[in-house]
Amino acid sequence: MAYLVASVAGVVFFAMSVVLLGVLPTRALNADMRAMGPAKLPTLTASEQRGRIVYAREGCAYCHTQQVRYVHADMARFGAPTLAWETQFDFPQMWGTRRIGPDLAREGGTRPDDWQFAHLYAPRTVVPLSVMPSYASLFDGAANQPTNDGRDLVAYLSTLGRARELAAPEGEARAREACHCPDDEMAQMAFEMKELNAHPARARRTGPVPALPSAGDRAAGLQLYANYCAGCHGATGAGDGPAAAGLRPRPSNLSAHRYATDRIAETLWNGVAGTSMPAWRDQPLDRIAALVAAVQSLGQNASVDEASRSGDDLGARVYAANCVQCHGERGAGDGFSAASLAIAPTNFLKQQPFQSVALRALTSGIDGTSMAPWTSRLSEADITAVVHYVRSLYTGDAKEGRR
Ligand code: HEC
Ligand code: HEC
Ligand code: HEC
């Protein structure tokens, strides 16, 4: 009799725990996902689906989570906490349990693809202090020659956070309503952020740069430069860092330009669309100011830079006849065809290339951009004159153009 009671009790207890710990929570979760999720979720393309398999196969999940937790430190760094519906069809889930690298739940759109390729090929060329292993096997010997697996993986990375982003803002309002949780502090955190796919470094966004603290700390800036920028722009700013070889366009030669303060600040805040230059808006403003001071100091020790010759009629005429459609009438980079170019033409009011750099741009063009060589169309005298002319347009930190 005792055996019978014990085994019946055992079976009942087992069934009860399955119901209480398995069936009921699953039903609640499903109801939750139905109520809060958007009516239709975007599916992955074939390439993105294959990329997911590469992600799983290469063990990325051992070091990267894909779940932003309900913790303020997480939210400040990675964006809004992950809702259950976001990973609804993610099977097996890639949530991960360990964060040796950053969370990737909102990685899509955060880094340019070129950045991703250079980083996967050799992480330390891009992020000098990284401990991420190299995935050179996903490439044919160079960062700009990914194999199909490499392409698929980067396509997959670009989907992370996409569903949540597309669901906004109606989806967010719907979720908030369906949650019935005005007093639940935890649940409310999921809706606290205005921008959903809110990785703070999100690139390819433009927007006004907040006012920087006026004087940046140059020494601190140079240290940050060594940690974050030297991999691409090179230790001295010459554009020859270890990651530069695979990048088109090449990282700028920062030591051969004079840049206005707001030009650098804008670049750091928004990144450079169409290139591997990421946005750095996840950095505090005093660090951005320090980086601006550091970049400006890189160009200072070039004694080779001659004073620009101005008042040159020939230069102005050559410019008006050949360059205005892209670089703009006043040189502000806003010519009528500028908007249709993947990479924006240089704004000469805010950025002055040294003589040698400008000359090289005209004689060889700039690889990876629409700036073509002009040697077949302009004489040597024309080129020299127009180089002097574009350099004379620089206004530095002055607000108004000179002309
Ligand atoms: C041994 C741990 C480790 C493994 C395995 C690993 N990573 Fe990383 N990953 C890191 C670390 C640490 C960083 C932060 C430093 C850096 O940016 O390189 C990072 C950074 C990243 C970033 C940049 C995130 C950002 O926006 O700053 C991406 C994207 C990334 N990893 C993707 C991958 C992919 C894809 C794989 C698998 C092919 C992978 N990682 C495997 C440790 C790892
Ligand atoms: C992954 C490589 C990479 C990293 C890392 C990187 N840059 Fe860049 N940077 C580029 C590329 C590529 C361009 C665009 C060149 C062009 O427009 O032709 C660029 C453009 C710039 C420009 C605009 C200059 C111009 O002539 O248009 C500035 C200023 C700049 N970077 C500063 C920095 C600073 C400061 C850091 C570190 C916080 C940094 N970059 C990190 C690749 C990188
Ligand atoms: C089809 C559009 C187009 C035309 C026409 C054009 N440019 Fe450019 N130019 C560009 C682009 C795009 C860049 C590259 C910007 C970058 O790399 O960030 C560039 C870059 C440059 C640079 C290098 C600036 C630097 O700071 O490194 C110089 C100098 C220059 N152009 C001068 C000229 C002159 C002079 C003419 C006329 C003879 C001209 N360009 C015509 C689009 C154009």
XYZ file of C-alpha atoms and ligand atoms in Angstrom:
532
model
C 0.000 0.000 0.000
C 2.780 2.400 0.974
C 4.505 1.697 -2.353
C 1.312 2.406 -4.223
C 0.744 5.717 -2.408
C 4.345 6.748 -2.964
C 4.295 5.996 -6.683
C 0.905 7.642 -7.268
C 2.092 10.687 -5.293
C 5.282 10.672 -7.350
C 3.409 10.626 -10.647
C 0.994 13.325 -9.496
C 3.832 15.475 -8.257
C 5.685 15.043 -11.526
C 2.617 15.922 -13.585
C 1.975 18.941 -11.408
C 5.474 20.278 -11.806
C 5.301 19.844 -15.577
C 2.097 21.861 -15.625
C 3.233 24.511 -13.148
C 6.761 24.989 -14.396
C 6.344 24.127 -18.062
C 2.852 24.321 -19.512
C 1.455 27.335 -17.671
C 4.457 29.649 -18.130
C 4.657 28.676 -21.817
C 1.022 29.570 -22.292
C 1.464 32.858 -20.463
C 4.548 33.632 -22.539
C 2.775 32.776 -25.784
C -0.186 34.966 -24.852
C 2.270 37.702 -23.969
C 4.068 37.446 -27.285
C 0.797 37.423 -29.216
C -0.473 40.482 -27.383
C 2.724 42.531 -27.384
C 4.426 41.504 -30.607
C 3.680 43.030 -34.008
C 1.137 41.261 -36.215
C 3.832 40.112 -38.597
C 7.540 39.588 -38.020
C 10.107 40.125 -40.754
C 11.690 36.806 -41.745
C 15.339 36.244 -42.510
C 16.506 36.028 -46.119
C 18.331 32.888 -47.244
C 21.683 34.608 -46.808
C 20.831 35.904 -43.336
C 19.603 32.430 -42.382
C 22.904 30.894 -43.489
C 24.726 33.612 -41.556
C 22.894 32.527 -38.425
C 24.222 29.023 -38.901
C 27.760 30.387 -39.302
C 27.246 32.419 -36.108
C 26.234 29.262 -34.247
C 28.961 27.122 -35.815
C 31.780 29.572 -35.069
C 30.774 29.800 -31.420
C 30.151 33.536 -31.358
C 27.537 32.903 -28.651
C 30.241 31.742 -26.234
C 31.362 35.350 -25.896
C 28.381 37.403 -27.086
C 24.863 37.540 -25.662
C 21.860 38.646 -27.684
C 19.669 39.812 -24.894
C 19.602 43.250 -23.350
C 18.690 42.796 -19.700
C 16.448 44.941 -17.518
C 19.401 46.729 -15.995
C 20.138 50.409 -16.461
C 23.803 49.845 -17.227
C 22.773 47.465 -20.025
C 20.248 49.889 -21.418
C 22.679 52.791 -21.487
C 25.104 50.688 -23.475
C 22.928 48.567 -25.741
C 19.432 50.069 -25.925
C 15.957 48.968 -24.849
C 15.646 45.617 -23.025
C 14.757 42.641 -25.215
C 11.061 41.714 -25.297
C 10.040 38.064 -25.524
C 8.567 38.321 -29.023
C 11.816 39.538 -30.532
C 13.420 36.119 -30.411
C 10.183 34.199 -30.941
C 11.335 32.365 -34.055
C 14.950 32.215 -33.037
C 15.475 28.510 -32.649
C 17.786 27.428 -31.196
C 18.150 30.740 -29.383
C 21.408 32.670 -29.561
C 20.827 34.448 -26.261
C 24.123 33.252 -24.847
C 25.093 33.286 -21.208
C 28.508 34.908 -21.132
C 29.588 38.359 -22.123
C 33.239 38.461 -22.946
C 32.415 40.783 -25.813
C 29.514 43.245 -25.952
C 25.864 42.238 -26.360
C 24.903 42.015 -30.035
C 21.087 42.162 -29.792
C 21.125 45.654 -31.326
C 24.181 45.317 -33.554
C 22.348 45.875 -36.865
C 23.231 49.257 -38.350
C 25.655 50.012 -35.558
C 28.833 49.402 -37.518
C 29.347 49.775 -41.249
C 29.770 46.463 -43.113
C 33.359 47.341 -44.016
C 34.065 47.754 -40.338
C 32.560 44.314 -39.650
C 34.688 42.656 -42.339
C 37.917 44.291 -41.169
C 37.041 43.425 -37.577
C 36.177 39.765 -38.228
C 39.280 39.300 -40.339
C 41.629 40.642 -37.680
C 39.936 42.263 -34.661
C 43.094 43.821 -33.255
C 43.825 45.784 -36.402
C 40.603 47.693 -35.807
C 40.285 47.598 -32.011
C 43.892 47.392 -30.760
C 42.948 46.118 -27.267
C 40.449 43.462 -28.417
C 40.624 39.860 -27.191
C 38.262 38.589 -29.896
C 39.835 35.814 -32.009
C 40.420 36.346 -35.724
C 38.023 34.660 -38.160
C 40.356 34.755 -41.139
C 38.929 31.441 -42.345
C 35.822 33.349 -43.431
C 37.972 35.300 -45.923
C 40.076 34.612 -48.993
C 43.266 36.034 -47.565
C 42.194 39.676 -47.209
C 39.646 41.669 -45.218
C 37.964 42.911 -48.394
C 37.579 39.387 -49.803
C 35.048 37.647 -47.575
C 33.912 34.163 -48.541
C 30.201 33.488 -48.878
C 30.183 32.440 -45.237
C 31.736 35.761 -44.255
C 29.186 37.721 -46.268
C 26.302 35.711 -44.839
C 27.547 36.240 -41.297
C 27.715 40.019 -41.725
C 24.260 39.948 -43.359
C 23.003 38.137 -40.259
C 24.651 40.652 -37.907
C 22.814 43.431 -39.728
C 19.456 41.833 -38.831
C 20.040 41.977 -35.086
C 17.558 44.446 -33.619
C 15.754 44.900 -36.936
C 12.390 43.437 -35.895
C 12.167 45.686 -32.874
C 13.152 48.708 -34.883
C 10.571 48.016 -37.587
C 7.836 47.487 -34.999
C 8.211 51.037 -33.733
C 6.422 53.261 -32.993
C 2.976 51.612 -33.354
C 4.283 48.266 -32.123
C 5.743 49.916 -29.071
C 2.465 51.654 -28.200
C 0.612 48.386 -28.716
C 3.022 46.489 -26.500
C 2.789 49.083 -23.767
C -0.994 48.849 -23.843
C -1.103 45.045 -23.907
C 1.366 44.826 -21.057
C -1.197 46.209 -18.531
C 1.688 47.015 -16.276
C 1.733 50.703 -15.328
C 2.979 49.860 -11.833
C 5.502 47.246 -12.842
C 8.756 49.164 -12.737
C 10.702 46.391 -14.441
C 8.286 46.044 -17.326
C 8.159 49.790 -17.854
C 11.903 49.822 -18.438
C 11.354 48.093 -21.770
C 9.579 51.198 -23.029
C 11.730 53.852 -21.462
C 13.921 54.582 -24.432
C 12.815 56.841 -27.205
C 14.951 55.196 -29.814
C 14.386 51.484 -29.917
C 17.285 50.218 -31.806
C 19.168 52.539 -29.633
C 22.706 51.307 -29.611
C 24.273 54.643 -28.821
C 26.922 54.319 -31.515
C 24.379 53.636 -34.239
C 25.952 54.794 -37.481
C 24.382 56.250 -40.615
C 22.317 58.631 -38.567
C 22.789 62.303 -38.860
C 21.890 64.829 -36.311
C 23.080 67.937 -34.573
C 26.173 67.443 -32.485
C 25.654 68.526 -28.882
C 27.911 71.351 -27.725
C 31.308 70.013 -26.703
C 33.204 71.178 -23.638
C 35.366 73.891 -25.179
C 38.936 72.742 -24.525
C 39.615 69.068 -25.098
C 42.395 67.349 -23.161
C 44.903 66.610 -25.894
C 47.040 64.129 -23.905
C 43.978 62.071 -22.982
C 42.816 62.377 -26.569
C 46.066 60.957 -27.936
C 45.720 57.962 -25.612
C 42.154 57.375 -26.840
C 43.392 57.805 -30.377
C 45.964 55.048 -29.849
C 43.284 52.709 -28.472
C 40.445 53.404 -30.889
C 41.675 55.062 -34.054
C 45.269 54.067 -34.763
C 44.218 50.667 -36.107
C 42.769 52.400 -39.163
C 44.267 55.903 -39.269
C 47.780 54.809 -38.213
C 49.888 55.730 -35.203
C 50.839 59.127 -36.639
C 47.532 59.697 -38.416
C 48.937 58.990 -41.879
C 46.014 56.697 -42.767
C 48.253 53.625 -42.765
C 47.042 51.588 -39.772
C 47.075 47.789 -39.988
C 43.363 47.655 -40.949
C 43.709 50.271 -43.703
C 44.809 47.903 -46.476
C 41.395 46.277 -46.857
C 39.316 49.450 -46.657
C 37.886 51.472 -49.570
C 37.982 54.408 -49.304
C 41.153 54.325 -47.261
C 41.027 55.947 -43.821
C 41.875 59.641 -44.157
C 45.379 60.922 -43.669
C 44.643 62.976 -40.573
C 48.176 64.359 -40.362
C 47.943 66.029 -43.766
C 44.780 68.028 -43.236
C 43.693 70.984 -41.241
C 40.204 70.401 -39.836
C 37.736 72.821 -38.311
C 36.569 71.740 -34.855
C 32.950 71.172 -35.841
C 34.036 69.131 -38.877
C 35.785 66.569 -36.669
C 33.050 66.649 -34.032
C 30.404 65.982 -36.681
C 32.453 63.115 -38.116
C 32.902 61.494 -34.715
C 29.249 61.950 -33.791
C 27.760 60.531 -36.994
C 30.492 58.442 -38.580
C 31.086 58.801 -42.318
C 28.247 57.305 -44.374
C 29.402 54.850 -47.007
C 32.752 54.162 -45.352
C 34.053 51.996 -42.514
C 34.303 55.016 -40.213
C 31.920 54.220 -37.332
C 30.088 56.728 -35.158
C 31.514 57.333 -31.691
C 28.474 58.784 -30.003
C 28.639 56.169 -27.280
C 31.636 58.091 -25.943
C 31.082 60.833 -23.348
C 31.375 64.366 -24.739
C 34.594 65.223 -22.924
C 36.234 62.256 -24.635
C 34.976 63.434 -28.009
C 36.403 66.882 -27.290
C 39.708 65.259 -26.326
C 39.742 63.295 -29.587
C 39.059 66.472 -31.560
C 42.063 68.141 -29.912
C 44.195 65.076 -30.635
C 43.216 64.932 -34.321
C 43.928 68.638 -34.745
C 47.361 68.188 -33.208
C 48.261 65.400 -35.658
C 48.378 67.855 -38.544
C 50.413 70.498 -36.792
C 53.977 69.381 -37.202
C 54.090 69.405 -40.970
C 56.513 72.109 -41.990
C 56.120 71.077 -45.617
C 52.762 72.768 -45.864
C 53.100 75.914 -47.934
C 50.842 78.898 -47.458
C 47.985 78.836 -49.920
C 48.077 81.284 -52.796
C 44.788 83.083 -53.123
C 43.312 85.531 -55.600
C 44.164 83.155 -58.404
C 41.787 83.656 -61.331
C 42.806 80.556 -63.233
C 42.108 78.335 -60.205
C 38.655 79.849 -59.705
C 37.806 79.361 -63.367
C 38.964 75.735 -63.464
C 37.001 75.104 -60.300
C 33.799 76.716 -61.624
C 34.022 74.713 -64.830
C 34.786 71.288 -63.350
C 34.201 70.927 -59.649
C 31.063 72.829 -58.575
C 28.594 70.043 -59.351
C 30.076 67.991 -56.519
C 32.059 70.287 -54.245
C 29.554 73.130 -54.491
C 29.828 76.708 -55.662
C 31.441 77.922 -52.452
C 33.304 74.695 -51.779
C 30.961 73.490 -49.019
C 30.601 70.009 -50.523
C 26.977 70.695 -51.450
C 26.952 70.707 -55.257
C 23.798 69.549 -57.023
C 25.047 66.007 -57.604
C 26.472 65.623 -54.086
C 23.245 64.153 -52.695
C 23.340 61.239 -55.142
C 26.906 60.189 -54.257
C 27.507 57.346 -51.819
C 30.412 59.217 -50.245
C 30.025 62.949 -49.773
C 32.441 65.303 -51.559
C 34.861 67.181 -49.346
C 33.725 70.425 -47.730
C 36.737 72.687 -48.327
C 35.498 75.360 -45.928
C 35.936 72.988 -43.003
C 38.782 70.782 -44.168
C 42.024 71.883 -45.781
C 44.121 69.174 -47.403
C 47.844 69.815 -47.485
C 49.252 70.690 -50.882
C 50.609 67.192 -51.519
C 47.340 65.480 -50.554
C 45.214 67.737 -52.751
C 47.631 67.275 -55.645
C 47.493 63.512 -55.285
C 43.681 63.569 -55.176
C 43.640 65.415 -58.509
C 46.291 63.349 -60.231
C 45.305 59.882 -58.949
C 41.711 60.309 -57.778
C 40.502 58.770 -54.519
C 40.009 55.028 -54.645
C 36.534 53.943 -53.617
C 34.902 57.344 -54.186
C 33.575 59.284 -57.174
C 36.626 61.577 -57.156
C 38.341 60.608 -60.417
C 41.813 61.591 -61.649
C 41.851 64.794 -63.712
C 45.168 64.457 -65.553
C 43.483 63.609 -68.852
C 41.174 66.600 -68.666
C 43.242 69.372 -67.064
C 46.721 70.678 -67.811
C 49.404 70.691 -65.171
C 49.017 74.465 -64.746
C 45.253 74.080 -64.304
C 45.757 71.429 -61.640
C 48.296 73.484 -59.709
C 46.025 76.518 -59.838
C 42.902 74.664 -58.719
C 44.803 73.010 -55.876
C 45.788 76.444 -54.593
C 42.239 77.606 -55.088
C 40.508 74.852 -53.088
C 43.032 75.229 -50.298
C 42.316 78.962 -50.098
C 38.644 78.267 -49.337
C 39.356 77.031 -45.801
C 37.696 79.141 -43.116
C 38.651 77.071 -40.074
C 36.471 77.617 -37.042
C 35.049 80.899 -38.386
C 31.296 80.710 -38.789
C 30.854 82.378 -42.200
C 32.553 81.524 -45.465
C 35.013 84.126 -46.704
C 33.375 84.739 -50.030
C 36.712 34.887 -27.123
C 35.521 35.682 -27.129
C 34.898 36.113 -28.452
C 34.421 35.335 -29.469
C 34.465 33.818 -29.594
C 33.819 36.244 -30.430
N 33.948 37.530 -29.997
Fe 33.185 39.168 -30.902
N 34.027 40.382 -29.473
C 34.726 39.921 -28.383
C 35.222 41.079 -27.631
C 36.060 41.020 -26.359
C 34.772 42.229 -28.308
C 35.015 43.700 -27.913
C 36.290 44.243 -28.541
C 36.172 44.417 -30.018
O 35.325 45.215 -30.483
O 36.896 43.731 -30.758
C 34.015 41.747 -29.463
C 33.372 42.583 -30.373
C 32.535 42.143 -31.382
C 31.743 43.000 -32.227
C 31.674 44.512 -32.145
C 30.499 44.946 -31.356
C 30.407 46.441 -31.321
O 29.431 46.973 -31.862
O 31.315 47.083 -30.784
C 31.086 42.188 -33.117
C 30.110 42.624 -34.193
C 31.486 40.839 -32.834
N 32.362 40.854 -31.777
C 31.030 39.746 -33.546
C 31.481 38.441 -33.318
C 31.138 37.323 -34.149
C 30.227 37.404 -35.381
C 31.761 36.226 -33.629
C 31.777 34.811 -34.176
C 32.252 34.646 -35.535
C 32.492 36.660 -32.441
N 32.297 38.017 -32.299
C 33.218 35.843 -31.609
C 34.937 38.606 -28.020
C 34.604 37.499 -28.791
C 37.517 50.985 -39.184
C 38.462 51.992 -39.531
C 38.381 53.344 -38.850
C 38.433 53.618 -37.504
C 38.539 52.636 -36.340
C 38.392 55.057 -37.389
N 38.295 55.626 -38.630
Fe 38.155 57.627 -39.018
N 37.830 57.229 -40.985
C 37.878 55.976 -41.569
C 37.497 56.095 -42.967
C 37.427 54.951 -43.971
C 37.195 57.460 -43.190
C 36.626 58.118 -44.429
C 37.620 58.505 -45.468
C 36.957 59.223 -46.615
O 35.892 59.826 -46.435
O 37.527 59.167 -47.681
C 37.434 58.145 -41.925
C 37.263 59.521 -41.731
C 37.634 60.205 -40.587
C 37.623 61.635 -40.451
C 37.173 62.628 -41.527
C 38.351 63.057 -42.288
C 38.127 63.297 -43.735
O 39.119 63.656 -44.359
O 37.032 63.093 -44.266
C 38.067 61.919 -39.174
C 38.269 63.311 -38.560
C 38.327 60.656 -38.528
N 38.047 59.629 -39.419
C 38.787 60.511 -37.230
C 38.791 59.282 -36.549
C 39.003 59.152 -35.121
C 39.311 60.316 -34.195
C 38.883 57.832 -34.835
C 38.962 57.151 -33.468
C 38.030 57.615 -32.471
C 38.620 57.115 -36.072
N 38.564 58.046 -37.084
C 38.465 55.753 -36.187
C 38.194 54.784 -40.931
C 38.285 54.622 -39.555
C 31.760 63.515 -59.159
C 31.944 64.399 -58.066
C 33.272 65.132 -57.924
C 33.844 66.006 -58.806
C 33.342 66.427 -60.179
C 35.058 66.488 -58.163
N 35.204 65.906 -56.934
Fe 36.754 66.190 -55.673
N 35.991 64.796 -54.418
C 34.801 64.121 -54.598
C 34.660 63.136 -53.560
C 33.472 62.178 -53.395
C 35.827 63.225 -52.754
C 36.240 62.289 -51.637
C 35.747 62.642 -50.281
C 36.260 61.645 -49.258
O 37.136 60.820 -49.556
O 35.775 61.739 -48.160
C 36.645 64.288 -53.328
C 37.861 64.696 -52.809
C 38.615 65.723 -53.305
C 39.864 66.190 -52.736
C 40.589 65.575 -51.526
C 40.204 66.305 -50.283
C 40.876 65.810 -49.060
O 40.687 66.482 -48.044
O 41.575 64.791 -49.078
C 40.278 67.251 -53.498
C 41.525 68.101 -53.293
C 39.307 67.442 -54.535
N 38.312 66.504 -54.392
C 39.361 68.433 -55.488
C 38.535 68.467 -56.592
C 38.701 69.408 -57.669
C 39.751 70.504 -57.717
C 37.750 69.099 -58.593
C 37.539 69.758 -59.951
C 38.662 69.708 -60.833
C 36.968 67.993 -58.072
N 37.483 67.646 -56.861
C 35.904 67.427 -58.729
C 33.907 64.319 -55.611
C 34.130 65.070 -56.743
